[in-house]
Short mmCIF file of C-alpha atoms in Angstrom, two decimals:
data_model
loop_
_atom_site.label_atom_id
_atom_site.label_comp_id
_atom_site.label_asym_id
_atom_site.label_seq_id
_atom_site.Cartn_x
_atom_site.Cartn_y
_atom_site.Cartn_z
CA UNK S 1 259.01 71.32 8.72
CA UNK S 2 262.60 70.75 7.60
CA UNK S 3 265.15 73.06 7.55
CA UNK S 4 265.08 74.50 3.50
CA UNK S 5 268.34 73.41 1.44
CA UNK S 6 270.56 76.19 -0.51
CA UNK S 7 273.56 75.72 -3.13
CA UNK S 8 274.66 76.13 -6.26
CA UNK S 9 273.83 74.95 -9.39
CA UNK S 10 276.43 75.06 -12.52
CA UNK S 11 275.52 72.85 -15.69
CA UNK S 12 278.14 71.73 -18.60
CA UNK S 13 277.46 70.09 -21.48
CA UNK S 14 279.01 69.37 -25.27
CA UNK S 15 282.58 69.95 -25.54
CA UNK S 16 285.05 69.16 -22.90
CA UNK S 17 286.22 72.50 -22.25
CA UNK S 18 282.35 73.55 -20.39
CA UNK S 19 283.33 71.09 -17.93
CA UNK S 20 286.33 71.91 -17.58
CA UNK S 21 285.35 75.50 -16.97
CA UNK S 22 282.21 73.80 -14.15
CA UNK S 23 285.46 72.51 -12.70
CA UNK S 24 287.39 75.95 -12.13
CA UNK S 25 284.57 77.50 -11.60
CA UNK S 26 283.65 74.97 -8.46
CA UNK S 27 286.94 74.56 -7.25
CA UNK S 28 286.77 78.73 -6.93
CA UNK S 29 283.76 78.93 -5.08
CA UNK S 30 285.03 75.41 -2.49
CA UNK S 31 288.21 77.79 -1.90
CA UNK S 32 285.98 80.42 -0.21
CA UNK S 33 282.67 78.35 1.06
CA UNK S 34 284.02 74.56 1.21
CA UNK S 35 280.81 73.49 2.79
CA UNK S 36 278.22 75.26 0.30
CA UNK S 37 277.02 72.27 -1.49
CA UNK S 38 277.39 72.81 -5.24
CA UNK S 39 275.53 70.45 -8.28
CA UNK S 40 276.48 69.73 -11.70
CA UNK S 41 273.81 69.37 -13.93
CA UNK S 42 275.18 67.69 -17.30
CA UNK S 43 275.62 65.41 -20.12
CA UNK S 44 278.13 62.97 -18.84
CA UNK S 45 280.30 62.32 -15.64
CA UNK S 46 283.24 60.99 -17.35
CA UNK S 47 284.50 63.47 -19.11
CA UNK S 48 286.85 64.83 -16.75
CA UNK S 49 289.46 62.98 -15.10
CA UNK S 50 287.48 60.90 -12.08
CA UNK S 51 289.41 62.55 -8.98
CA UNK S 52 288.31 65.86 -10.03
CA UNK S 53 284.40 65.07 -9.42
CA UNK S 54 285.04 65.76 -5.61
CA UNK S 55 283.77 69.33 -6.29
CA UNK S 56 280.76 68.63 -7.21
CA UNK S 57 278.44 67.40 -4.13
CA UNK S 58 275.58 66.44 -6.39
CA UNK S 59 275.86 65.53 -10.24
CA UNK S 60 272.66 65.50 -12.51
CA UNK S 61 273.15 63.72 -15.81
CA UNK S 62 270.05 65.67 -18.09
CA UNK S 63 267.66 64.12 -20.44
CA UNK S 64 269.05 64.49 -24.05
CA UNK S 65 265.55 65.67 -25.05
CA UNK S 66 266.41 68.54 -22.77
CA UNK S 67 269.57 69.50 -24.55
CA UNK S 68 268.89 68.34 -28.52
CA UNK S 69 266.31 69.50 -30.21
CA UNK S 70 265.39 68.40 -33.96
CA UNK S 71 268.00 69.99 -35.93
CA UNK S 72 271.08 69.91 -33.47
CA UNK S 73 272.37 71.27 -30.11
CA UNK S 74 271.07 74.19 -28.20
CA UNK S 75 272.35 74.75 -24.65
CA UNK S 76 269.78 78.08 -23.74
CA UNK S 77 267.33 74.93 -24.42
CA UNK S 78 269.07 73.02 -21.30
CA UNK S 79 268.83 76.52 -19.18
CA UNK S 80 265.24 76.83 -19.90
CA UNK S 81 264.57 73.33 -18.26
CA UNK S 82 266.90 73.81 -15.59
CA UNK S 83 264.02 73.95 -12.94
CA UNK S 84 263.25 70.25 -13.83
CA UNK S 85 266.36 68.60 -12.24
CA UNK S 86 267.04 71.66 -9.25
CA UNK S 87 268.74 69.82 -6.27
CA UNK S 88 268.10 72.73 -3.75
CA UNK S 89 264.92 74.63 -2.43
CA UNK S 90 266.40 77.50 -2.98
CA UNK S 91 268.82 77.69 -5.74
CA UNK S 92 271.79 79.85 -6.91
CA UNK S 93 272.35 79.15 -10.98
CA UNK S 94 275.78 80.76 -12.52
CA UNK S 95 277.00 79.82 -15.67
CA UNK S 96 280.10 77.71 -15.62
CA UNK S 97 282.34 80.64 -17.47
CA UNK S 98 282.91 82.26 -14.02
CA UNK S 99 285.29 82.59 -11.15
CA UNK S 100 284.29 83.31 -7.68
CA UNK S 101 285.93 86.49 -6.30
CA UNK S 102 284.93 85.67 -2.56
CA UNK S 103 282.52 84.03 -0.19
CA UNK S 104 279.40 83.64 -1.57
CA UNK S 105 277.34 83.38 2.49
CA UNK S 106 276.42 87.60 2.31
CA UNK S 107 275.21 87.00 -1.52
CA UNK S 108 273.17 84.08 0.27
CA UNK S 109 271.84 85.70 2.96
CA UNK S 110 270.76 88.52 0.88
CA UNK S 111 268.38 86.30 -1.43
CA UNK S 112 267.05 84.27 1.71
CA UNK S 113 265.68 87.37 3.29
CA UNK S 114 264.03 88.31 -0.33
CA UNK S 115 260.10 88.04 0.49
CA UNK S 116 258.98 84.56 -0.08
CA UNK S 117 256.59 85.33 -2.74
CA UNK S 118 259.90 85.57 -4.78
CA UNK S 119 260.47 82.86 -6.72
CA UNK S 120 262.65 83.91 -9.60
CA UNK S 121 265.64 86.68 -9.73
CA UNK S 122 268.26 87.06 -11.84
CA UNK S 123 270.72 89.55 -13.03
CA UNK S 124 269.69 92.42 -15.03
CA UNK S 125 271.33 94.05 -18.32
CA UNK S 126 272.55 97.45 -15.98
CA UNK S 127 276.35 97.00 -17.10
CA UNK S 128 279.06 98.43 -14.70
CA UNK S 129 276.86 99.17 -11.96
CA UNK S 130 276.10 96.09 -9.10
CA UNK S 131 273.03 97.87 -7.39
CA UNK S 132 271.54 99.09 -10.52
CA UNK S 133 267.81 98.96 -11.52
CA UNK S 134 266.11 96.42 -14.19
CA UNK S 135 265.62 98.24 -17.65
CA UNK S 136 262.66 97.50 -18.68
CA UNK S 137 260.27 99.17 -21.82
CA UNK S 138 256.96 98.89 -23.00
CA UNK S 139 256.01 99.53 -26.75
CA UNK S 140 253.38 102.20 -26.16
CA UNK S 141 255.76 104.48 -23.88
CA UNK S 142 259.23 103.95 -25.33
CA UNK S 143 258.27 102.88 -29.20
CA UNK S 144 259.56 99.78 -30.99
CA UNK S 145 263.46 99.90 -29.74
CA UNK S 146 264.26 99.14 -26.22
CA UNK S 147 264.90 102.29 -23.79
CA UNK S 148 268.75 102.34 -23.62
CA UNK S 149 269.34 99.54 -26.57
CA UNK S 150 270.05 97.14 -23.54
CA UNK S 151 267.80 94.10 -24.70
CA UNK S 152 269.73 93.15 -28.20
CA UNK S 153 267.74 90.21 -28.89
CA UNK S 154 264.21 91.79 -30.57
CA UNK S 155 262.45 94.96 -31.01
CA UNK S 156 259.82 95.53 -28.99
CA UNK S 157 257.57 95.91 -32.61
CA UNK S 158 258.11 91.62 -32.87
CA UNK S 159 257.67 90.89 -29.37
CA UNK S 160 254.54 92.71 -29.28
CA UNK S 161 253.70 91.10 -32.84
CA UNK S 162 253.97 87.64 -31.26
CA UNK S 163 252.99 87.46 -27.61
CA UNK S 164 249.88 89.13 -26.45
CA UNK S 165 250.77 90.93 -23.50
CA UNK S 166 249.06 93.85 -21.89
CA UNK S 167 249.13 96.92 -22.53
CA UNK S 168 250.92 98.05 -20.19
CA UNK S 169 253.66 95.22 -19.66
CA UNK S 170 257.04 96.02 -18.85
CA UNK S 171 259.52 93.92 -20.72
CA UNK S 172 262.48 93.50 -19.08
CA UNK S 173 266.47 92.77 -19.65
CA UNK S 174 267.98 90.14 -17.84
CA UNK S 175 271.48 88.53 -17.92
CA UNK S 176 270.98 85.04 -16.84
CA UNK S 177 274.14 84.30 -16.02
CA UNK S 178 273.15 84.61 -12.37
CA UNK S 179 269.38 83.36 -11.36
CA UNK S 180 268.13 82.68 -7.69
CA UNK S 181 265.70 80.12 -8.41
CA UNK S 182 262.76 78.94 -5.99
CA UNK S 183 261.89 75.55 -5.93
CA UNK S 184 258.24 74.88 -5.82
CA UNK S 185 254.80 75.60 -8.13
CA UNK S 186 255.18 79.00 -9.27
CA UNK S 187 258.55 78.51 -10.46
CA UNK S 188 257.81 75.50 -12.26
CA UNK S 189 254.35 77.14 -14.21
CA UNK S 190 257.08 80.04 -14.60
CA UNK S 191 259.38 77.94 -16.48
CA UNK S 192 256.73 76.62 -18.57
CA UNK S 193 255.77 79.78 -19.89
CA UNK S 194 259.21 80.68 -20.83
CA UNK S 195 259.26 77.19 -23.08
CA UNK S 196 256.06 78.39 -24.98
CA UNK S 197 257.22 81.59 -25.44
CA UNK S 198 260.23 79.87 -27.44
CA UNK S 199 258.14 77.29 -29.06
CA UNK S 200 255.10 79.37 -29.78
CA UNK S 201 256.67 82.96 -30.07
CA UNK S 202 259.08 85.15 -32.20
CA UNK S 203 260.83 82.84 -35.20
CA UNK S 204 263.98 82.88 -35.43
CA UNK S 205 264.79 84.51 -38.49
CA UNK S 206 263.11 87.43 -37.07
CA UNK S 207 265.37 88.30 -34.24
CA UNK S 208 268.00 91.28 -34.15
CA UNK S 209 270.04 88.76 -32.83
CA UNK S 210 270.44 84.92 -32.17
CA UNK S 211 273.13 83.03 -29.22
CA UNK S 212 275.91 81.40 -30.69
CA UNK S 213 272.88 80.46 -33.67
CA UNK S 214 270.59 79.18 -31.65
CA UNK S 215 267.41 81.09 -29.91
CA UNK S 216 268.43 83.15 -26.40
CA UNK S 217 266.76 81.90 -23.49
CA UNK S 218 267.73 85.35 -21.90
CA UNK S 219 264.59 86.68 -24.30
CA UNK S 220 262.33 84.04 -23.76
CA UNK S 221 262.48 84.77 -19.73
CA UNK S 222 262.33 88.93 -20.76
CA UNK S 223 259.09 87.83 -22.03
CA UNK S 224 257.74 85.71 -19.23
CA UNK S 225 258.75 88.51 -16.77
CA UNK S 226 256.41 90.88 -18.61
CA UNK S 227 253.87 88.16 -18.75
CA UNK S 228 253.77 87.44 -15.37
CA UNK S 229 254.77 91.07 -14.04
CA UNK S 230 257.78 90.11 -12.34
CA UNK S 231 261.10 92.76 -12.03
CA UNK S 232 263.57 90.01 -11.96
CA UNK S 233 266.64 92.65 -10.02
CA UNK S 234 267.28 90.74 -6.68
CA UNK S 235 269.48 93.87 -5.28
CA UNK S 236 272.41 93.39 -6.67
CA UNK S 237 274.37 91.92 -9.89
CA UNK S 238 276.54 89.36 -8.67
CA UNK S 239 278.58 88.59 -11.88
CA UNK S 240 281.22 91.47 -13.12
CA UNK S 241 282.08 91.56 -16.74
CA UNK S 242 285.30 92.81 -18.36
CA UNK S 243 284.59 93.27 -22.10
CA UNK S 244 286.77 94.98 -24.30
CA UNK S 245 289.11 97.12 -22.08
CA UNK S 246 292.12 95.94 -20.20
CA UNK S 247 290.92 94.93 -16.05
CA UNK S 248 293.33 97.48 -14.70
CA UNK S 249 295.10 96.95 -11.64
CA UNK S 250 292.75 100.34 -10.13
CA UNK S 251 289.51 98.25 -10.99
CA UNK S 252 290.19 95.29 -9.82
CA UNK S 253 289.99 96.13 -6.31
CA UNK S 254 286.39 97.59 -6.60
CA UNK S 255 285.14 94.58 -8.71
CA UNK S 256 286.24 92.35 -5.33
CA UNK S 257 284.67 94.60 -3.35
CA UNK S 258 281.26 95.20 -5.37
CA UNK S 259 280.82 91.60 -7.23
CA UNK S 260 281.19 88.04 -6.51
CA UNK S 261 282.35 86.25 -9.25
CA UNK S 262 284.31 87.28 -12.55
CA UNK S 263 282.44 86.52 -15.64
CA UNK S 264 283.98 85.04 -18.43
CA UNK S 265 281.01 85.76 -21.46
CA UNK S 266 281.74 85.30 -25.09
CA UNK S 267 284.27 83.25 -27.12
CA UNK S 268 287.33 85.13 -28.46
CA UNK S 269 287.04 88.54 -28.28
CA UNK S 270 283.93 89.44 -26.02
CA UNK S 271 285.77 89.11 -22.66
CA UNK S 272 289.45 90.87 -22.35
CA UNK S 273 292.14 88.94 -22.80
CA UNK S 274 293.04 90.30 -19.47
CA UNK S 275 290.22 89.40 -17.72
CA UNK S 276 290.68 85.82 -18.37
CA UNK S 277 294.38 86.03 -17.41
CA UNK S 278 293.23 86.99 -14.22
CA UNK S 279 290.99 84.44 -13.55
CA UNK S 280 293.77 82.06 -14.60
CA UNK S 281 295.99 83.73 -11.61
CA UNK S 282 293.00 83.35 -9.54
CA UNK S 283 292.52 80.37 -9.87
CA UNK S 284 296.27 78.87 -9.90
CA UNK S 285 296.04 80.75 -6.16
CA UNK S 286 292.71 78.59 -5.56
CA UNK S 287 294.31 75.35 -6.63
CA UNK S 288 297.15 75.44 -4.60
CA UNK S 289 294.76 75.97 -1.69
CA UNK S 290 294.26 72.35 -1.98
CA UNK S 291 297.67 71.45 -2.81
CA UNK S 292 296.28 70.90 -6.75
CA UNK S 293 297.95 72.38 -9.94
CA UNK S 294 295.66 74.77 -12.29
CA UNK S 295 295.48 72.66 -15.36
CA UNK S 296 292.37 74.11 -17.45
CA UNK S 297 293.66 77.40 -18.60
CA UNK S 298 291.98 80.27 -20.76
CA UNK S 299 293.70 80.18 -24.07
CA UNK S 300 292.67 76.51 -24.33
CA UNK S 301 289.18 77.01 -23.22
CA UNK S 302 288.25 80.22 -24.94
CA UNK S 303 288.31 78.84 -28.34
CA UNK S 304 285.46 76.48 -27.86
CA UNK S 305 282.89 78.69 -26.19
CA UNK S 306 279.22 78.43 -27.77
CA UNK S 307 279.02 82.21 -28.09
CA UNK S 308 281.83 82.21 -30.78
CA UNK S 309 280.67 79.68 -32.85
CA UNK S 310 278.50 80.25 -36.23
CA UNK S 311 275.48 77.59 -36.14
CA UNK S 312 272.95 77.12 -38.24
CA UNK S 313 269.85 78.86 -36.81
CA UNK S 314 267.67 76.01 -35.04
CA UNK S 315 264.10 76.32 -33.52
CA UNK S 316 263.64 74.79 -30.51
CA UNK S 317 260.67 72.12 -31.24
#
């Protein structure tokens, strides 16, 4: 049997500025791990200039049909079809608004010695804390809110209106920012129920809340979890967030120490200010490791994010 394949997988698509961010975010993670292979699952190779592909060892171009639907562009519909083009047997998704903080090999050997019935972890909605438990509520026990108001998506009255799930299923709340994906059967039947639970499930117009306009995948793979029975927490969060306080010089030491990569969510106004500052000094440090210039900076990329921008509501069909 050959040896199994690890890496990471980052995808970009629509404006220029998500790959400009799969660039940084790359060129982070080569300044730590130069040898971990990395894809690039996207819409087009030439958007950025052609020298700047080297970080990507493997580049994916996606089926449209897996990135438009109907009535317009949906990324979370690209995220919940990412196990169609995986490059690895054992893959490590982050979202492109990221910077790596440090080597990503004891992250890696963490999810390798997971048991191998594992197929799919991810992080989970316990803010501030990197070895914190999954929340997770079911509508009998803890009533038609989620326990802690850490799923924002639905109540637990609508999921339970549209998916028949047991009585005693757990729904959970992930951040999918980070997933350690599987390669194989169960992963792929996995993925397939998260796609009818967006096609076949809770409308849009009845959500608490909808991504950027479009439908969350984050709720469609809550969902699945509970379906399948599945706590999602892999052992630790490996993405820190900064939202709206300063990153002070006293916590910047323990996110290094506790988290892997800096987390960049939101368009203006979600992350700190100061939080993308620092991944700007970061990454001008990362650059020069190369002998390159930091060109793609924060104030320029910000603005475009999909999280900041009013849609039109569109179900995925």
């Amino acid at each position: 049997m050959s040896e199994q394949t690890t890496g990471i997988v980052i995808m970009a698509f629509g404006k220029p500025a998500y790959h400009e961010m799969a660039y940084n975010f790359a060129i982070s993670v080569k300044a730590f791990d130069r040898d971990l292979p990395i894809q690039l699952i996207c819409d087009s190779k030439d958007v950025l200039l052609g020298h700047k592909y080297w970080v990507f060892d493997i580049i994916t171009i996606i089926d449209q049909n897996d990135l438009y639907s109907g009535r317009g562009f949906s990324p979370g519909r690209a995220k919940t079809r990412v196990d169609k083009y995986l490059a690895f047997d054992n893959n490590l998704y982050f979202d492109t608004d990221g910077v790596a903080l440090k080597s990503m090999q004891p992250l890696i050997d963490m999810l390798l010695a997971l048991p191998e019935s594992g197929y799919f972890y991810s992080q989970v909605a316990s803010w501030d804390n990197p070895n914190g438990v999954t929340p997770k509520a079911n509508l009998k026990r803890d009533g038609a809110e989620f326990f802690g108001n850490t799923m924002q998506w639905a109540s637990l009255d609508t999921i339970w209106e549209y998916h028949e799930l047991d009585d005693d299923a757990e729904v959970v709340a992930i951040n999918s920012s980070f997933m350690f994906l599987r390669k194989g059967k169960k992963l792929t039947n996995f993925f397939e129920q998260v796609r009818d639970n967006i096609d076949n499930g809770i409308p849009v117009d009845r959500l608490k809340m909808a991504w950027g306009g479009t439908y969350p995948d984050e709720l469609a793979f809550n969902i699945a979890c509970a379906q399948y029975k599945i706590d999602p927490f892999c052992g630790t969060n490996p993405v820190y967030f900064q939202y709206r306080n300063a990153l002070s010089a006293k916590v910047i030491p323990w996110m290094n120490e506790n988290y892997y990569v800096l987390g960049l969510f939101g368009g203006p106004g979600f992350s700190h200010n100061s939080a993308w500052e620092h991944s700007c000094a970061l990454l001008g440090e990362y650059h020069a490791k190369f002998g390159l210039t930091h060109e793609y900076k924060w104030h320029t990329l910000v603005r475009q994010k999909h999280a900041g921008q009013q849609k039109q509501l569109i179900r995925w069909k």
